[in-house]
Amino acid sequence: MNKTRIVALVVLLGLVAGSLSAYVLLSPRRTWDGAVNIIVDNRGNRNIADGDGGASRVRAAIASNSAWNGSGTGTRVNASVGSVAGFTLGDRIVMLNFTDPVRACNGSCLAATFTGYYENRGDGTVRIYDADIVTNRRTDFATLGEACSGSEFYMEGIMVHEVGHVLGLGHSNVSGATMFPSVSACNNAPATTEADDNAAIQDLY
């Protein structure tokens, strides 16, 4: 069983013109057996003033047909709002934690996904069995349910990006793709997957 721990990070950089190269899949190539079930932290983010700290809006965004579920391979993501009190890496329960109990995301990191939990199926393919997401405690986030201050980052788009890592995608070099490794403040474009992202999911699934 391979349990190499890889942290996929979104760094705080302005969007710049990227090359036209295609998507990137995590190595080794890996997939879930079916749709992944993600528990979204019911505590929300303390800086988000949209009623429940962004929990409901993030749940809706990551399970939206504008994101991975609309990429041409059927339902990839199911999400519910619930408790993440038992947050443990590698426990086969996928959680999106609005804090960072393992302190993996610092500095310009907006969020991190732990993608190193996978195992061989025995038929030459690799199964993902866990992947958890954390967010930077010191970053100011917003959702579409409130005004963006100009220095905040939209949680919906960031989490759709992170769920791309959960599904087995790496960072794309295509500027404007959901899986591009950086985003500007008050830009929620990553909440909607683009052609490069859809091609990646169709390749995997």
Short mmCIF file of C-alpha atoms in Angstrom, two decimals:
data_model
loop_
_atom_site.label_atom_id
_atom_site.label_comp_id
_atom_site.label_asym_id
_atom_site.label_seq_id
_atom_site.Cartn_x
_atom_site.Cartn_y
_atom_site.Cartn_z
CA MET A 1 0.00 0.00 0.00
CA ASN A 2 1.49 3.32 -1.04
CA LYS A 3 0.84 6.10 1.45
CA THR A 4 3.16 8.78 0.12
CA ARG A 5 1.92 12.08 1.50
CA ILE A 6 1.64 14.85 -1.06
CA VAL A 7 0.29 18.28 -0.24
CA ALA A 8 -1.22 20.14 -3.17
CA LEU A 9 -1.17 23.87 -2.51
CA VAL A 10 -2.90 26.85 -4.05
CA VAL A 11 -0.53 29.78 -3.76
CA LEU A 12 -1.51 33.41 -3.56
CA LEU A 13 -0.31 34.88 -6.85
CA GLY A 14 -1.99 37.06 -9.45
CA LEU A 15 -3.31 35.31 -12.52
CA VAL A 16 -0.89 35.62 -15.39
CA ALA A 17 -0.96 34.36 -18.94
CA GLY A 18 -0.11 30.67 -18.97
CA SER A 19 1.07 28.38 -21.68
CA LEU A 20 -1.35 26.33 -23.75
CA SER A 21 -0.16 23.00 -22.38
CA ALA A 22 -2.83 20.62 -21.17
CA TYR A 23 -4.00 19.44 -17.76
CA VAL A 24 -1.88 17.42 -15.35
CA LEU A 25 -2.96 14.25 -13.53
CA LEU A 26 -1.49 13.25 -10.18
CA SER A 27 1.13 10.53 -10.34
CA PRO A 28 0.55 7.69 -10.07
CA ARG A 29 -2.68 8.01 -12.00
CA ARG A 30 -5.46 7.33 -9.48
CA THR A 31 -9.24 7.37 -9.24
CA TRP A 32 -12.08 6.81 -6.81
CA ASP A 33 -14.20 3.69 -7.19
CA GLY A 34 -17.33 5.87 -7.41
CA ALA A 35 -18.48 9.35 -6.46
CA VAL A 36 -16.52 10.82 -3.53
CA ASN A 37 -18.51 11.91 -0.46
CA ILE A 38 -17.17 15.08 1.14
CA ILE A 39 -18.14 16.40 4.59
CA VAL A 40 -17.99 20.22 4.64
CA ASP A 41 -17.11 21.74 8.03
CA ASN A 42 -20.37 22.85 9.68
CA ARG A 43 -18.50 25.45 11.77
CA GLY A 44 -17.89 27.50 8.64
CA ASN A 45 -15.13 30.07 8.39
CA ARG A 46 -15.24 32.75 11.09
CA ASN A 47 -14.42 35.53 8.59
CA ILE A 48 -17.30 34.75 6.24
CA ALA A 49 -20.52 36.62 7.05
CA ASP A 50 -23.04 34.86 4.79
CA GLY A 51 -25.11 33.15 7.49
CA ASP A 52 -23.18 29.94 8.14
CA GLY A 53 -19.58 30.86 7.48
CA GLY A 54 -19.69 29.66 3.89
CA ALA A 55 -20.53 26.02 4.65
CA SER A 56 -23.74 25.82 2.58
CA ARG A 57 -22.37 27.81 -0.35
CA VAL A 58 -19.20 25.72 -0.49
CA ARG A 59 -21.22 22.49 -0.34
CA ALA A 60 -23.39 23.72 -3.22
CA ALA A 61 -20.38 24.85 -5.26
CA ILE A 62 -18.37 21.64 -5.02
CA ALA A 63 -21.41 19.47 -5.90
CA SER A 64 -22.64 21.81 -8.63
CA ASN A 65 -23.20 20.87 -12.25
CA SER A 66 -21.08 23.94 -13.07
CA ALA A 67 -18.13 22.14 -11.50
CA TRP A 68 -16.97 18.50 -11.55
CA ASN A 69 -20.45 16.95 -11.71
CA GLY A 70 -21.05 18.73 -15.00
CA SER A 71 -17.76 17.73 -16.60
CA GLY A 72 -19.15 14.90 -18.68
CA THR A 73 -18.56 11.82 -16.49
CA GLY A 74 -21.67 11.84 -14.30
CA THR A 75 -21.70 12.51 -10.59
CA ARG A 76 -18.16 12.75 -9.24
CA VAL A 77 -18.86 14.58 -5.97
CA ASN A 78 -21.50 14.31 -3.26
CA ALA A 79 -21.25 16.79 -0.40
CA SER A 80 -22.95 17.39 2.92
CA VAL A 81 -22.44 19.87 5.75
CA GLY A 82 -21.48 18.11 8.96
CA SER A 83 -19.04 17.77 11.82
CA VAL A 84 -15.32 17.47 11.12
CA ALA A 85 -14.46 17.03 14.79
CA GLY A 86 -12.94 13.64 14.00
CA PHE A 87 -10.61 15.05 11.33
CA THR A 88 -7.89 12.45 10.79
CA LEU A 89 -5.71 12.06 7.73
CA GLY A 90 -5.97 8.68 6.02
CA ASP A 91 -9.14 7.53 7.80
CA ARG A 92 -11.18 7.04 4.57
CA ILE A 93 -13.53 9.89 5.51
CA VAL A 94 -13.10 12.89 3.19
CA MET A 95 -13.39 16.17 5.11
CA LEU A 96 -13.12 19.81 4.17
CA ASN A 97 -11.92 21.57 7.32
CA PHE A 98 -12.18 25.37 7.43
CA THR A 99 -9.20 25.47 9.76
CA ASP A 100 -5.84 23.75 9.50
CA PRO A 101 -5.44 21.40 12.47
CA VAL A 102 -2.28 19.91 10.97
CA ARG A 103 -0.80 23.36 10.16
CA ALA A 104 0.09 22.50 6.58
CA CYS A 105 -1.10 25.71 4.91
CA ASN A 106 0.89 28.84 5.75
CA GLY A 107 2.11 31.98 4.05
CA SER A 108 0.64 32.44 0.57
CA CYS A 109 -1.10 29.05 0.63
CA LEU A 110 -4.89 29.49 0.48
CA ALA A 111 -5.79 25.82 0.92
CA ALA A 112 -4.11 22.43 0.89
CA THR A 113 -5.32 18.98 -0.09
CA PHE A 114 -3.72 15.79 1.20
CA THR A 115 -3.66 13.56 -1.86
CA GLY A 116 -1.29 10.79 -0.81
CA TYR A 117 -3.85 8.23 0.34
CA TYR A 118 -4.17 5.59 -2.34
CA GLU A 119 -3.65 1.87 -2.85
CA ASN A 120 -3.24 -0.60 -5.70
CA ARG A 121 -6.45 -2.32 -6.75
CA GLY A 122 -4.54 -5.41 -7.88
CA ASP A 123 -5.47 -4.95 -11.54
CA GLY A 124 -2.81 -2.39 -12.45
CA THR A 125 -4.92 0.60 -11.41
CA VAL A 126 -4.76 2.75 -8.30
CA ARG A 127 -7.64 3.58 -5.96
CA ILE A 128 -7.91 6.79 -3.92
CA TYR A 129 -9.27 6.02 -0.45
CA ASP A 130 -8.94 9.40 1.27
CA ALA A 131 -8.15 13.05 0.61
CA ASP A 132 -8.74 15.89 3.05
CA ILE A 133 -8.79 19.65 2.55
CA VAL A 134 -7.71 22.41 4.95
CA THR A 135 -7.69 26.19 4.58
CA ASN A 136 -5.24 28.83 5.74
CA ARG A 137 -6.36 30.24 9.11
CA ARG A 138 -4.91 33.67 8.35
CA THR A 139 -6.46 34.28 4.92
CA ASP A 140 -9.53 36.49 4.56
CA PHE A 141 -12.19 34.57 2.64
CA ALA A 142 -15.61 35.55 1.30
CA THR A 143 -18.44 33.83 -0.56
CA LEU A 144 -20.86 35.08 -3.18
CA GLY A 145 -23.29 35.59 -0.29
CA GLU A 146 -21.47 38.76 0.78
CA ALA A 147 -19.51 41.61 -0.73
CA CYS A 148 -15.87 40.90 -1.49
CA SER A 149 -13.61 43.53 0.07
CA GLY A 150 -11.01 43.55 -2.71
CA SER A 151 -8.47 41.62 -0.67
CA GLU A 152 -10.57 38.56 0.16
CA PHE A 153 -10.65 35.28 -1.76
CA TYR A 154 -13.83 33.53 -2.80
CA MET A 155 -14.11 30.22 -0.96
CA GLU A 156 -16.36 28.57 -3.56
CA GLY A 157 -13.81 28.72 -6.39
CA ILE A 158 -10.90 27.76 -4.15
CA MET A 159 -12.75 24.69 -2.89
CA VAL A 160 -13.78 23.56 -6.39
CA HIS A 161 -10.06 23.73 -7.24
CA GLU A 162 -9.15 21.70 -4.16
CA VAL A 163 -11.79 19.08 -4.98
CA GLY A 164 -10.03 18.70 -8.34
CA HIS A 165 -7.02 17.49 -6.35
CA VAL A 166 -9.29 15.18 -4.34
CA LEU A 167 -10.43 13.64 -7.64
CA GLY A 168 -6.86 13.04 -8.87
CA LEU A 169 -5.89 16.19 -10.76
CA GLY A 170 -2.68 18.18 -10.48
CA HIS A 171 -2.13 21.81 -11.36
CA SER A 172 -2.80 22.91 -14.93
CA ASN A 173 -0.59 25.31 -16.85
CA VAL A 174 -3.66 26.73 -18.61
CA SER A 175 -4.47 30.19 -17.28
CA GLY A 176 -8.16 30.45 -16.46
CA ALA A 177 -8.61 26.74 -15.80
CA THR A 178 -10.02 25.77 -12.41
CA MET A 179 -6.84 23.77 -11.77
CA PHE A 180 -4.50 26.70 -12.51
CA PRO A 181 -2.37 27.02 -9.32
CA SER A 182 -3.20 30.62 -8.42
CA VAL A 183 -6.14 32.98 -8.25
CA SER A 184 -6.60 36.70 -7.72
CA ALA A 185 -8.66 38.24 -4.93
CA CYS A 186 -12.44 38.49 -5.51
CA ASN A 187 -12.21 36.13 -8.50
CA ASN A 188 -14.66 33.22 -8.32
CA ALA A 189 -14.06 31.97 -11.88
CA PRO A 190 -12.48 28.70 -10.63
CA ALA A 191 -15.92 27.64 -9.32
CA THR A 192 -16.85 26.80 -12.92
CA THR A 193 -14.73 24.17 -14.63
CA GLU A 194 -13.30 24.97 -18.06
CA ALA A 195 -12.44 22.87 -21.12
CA ASP A 196 -9.01 21.90 -19.77
CA ASP A 197 -10.52 20.74 -16.46
CA ASN A 198 -13.28 18.79 -18.19
CA ALA A 199 -10.77 17.05 -20.45
CA ALA A 200 -8.78 16.00 -17.36
CA ILE A 201 -11.79 14.47 -15.61
CA GLN A 202 -12.87 12.73 -18.81
CA ASP A 203 -9.37 11.28 -19.16
CA LEU A 204 -9.44 9.93 -15.60
CA TYR A 205 -13.05 8.77 -15.38
#
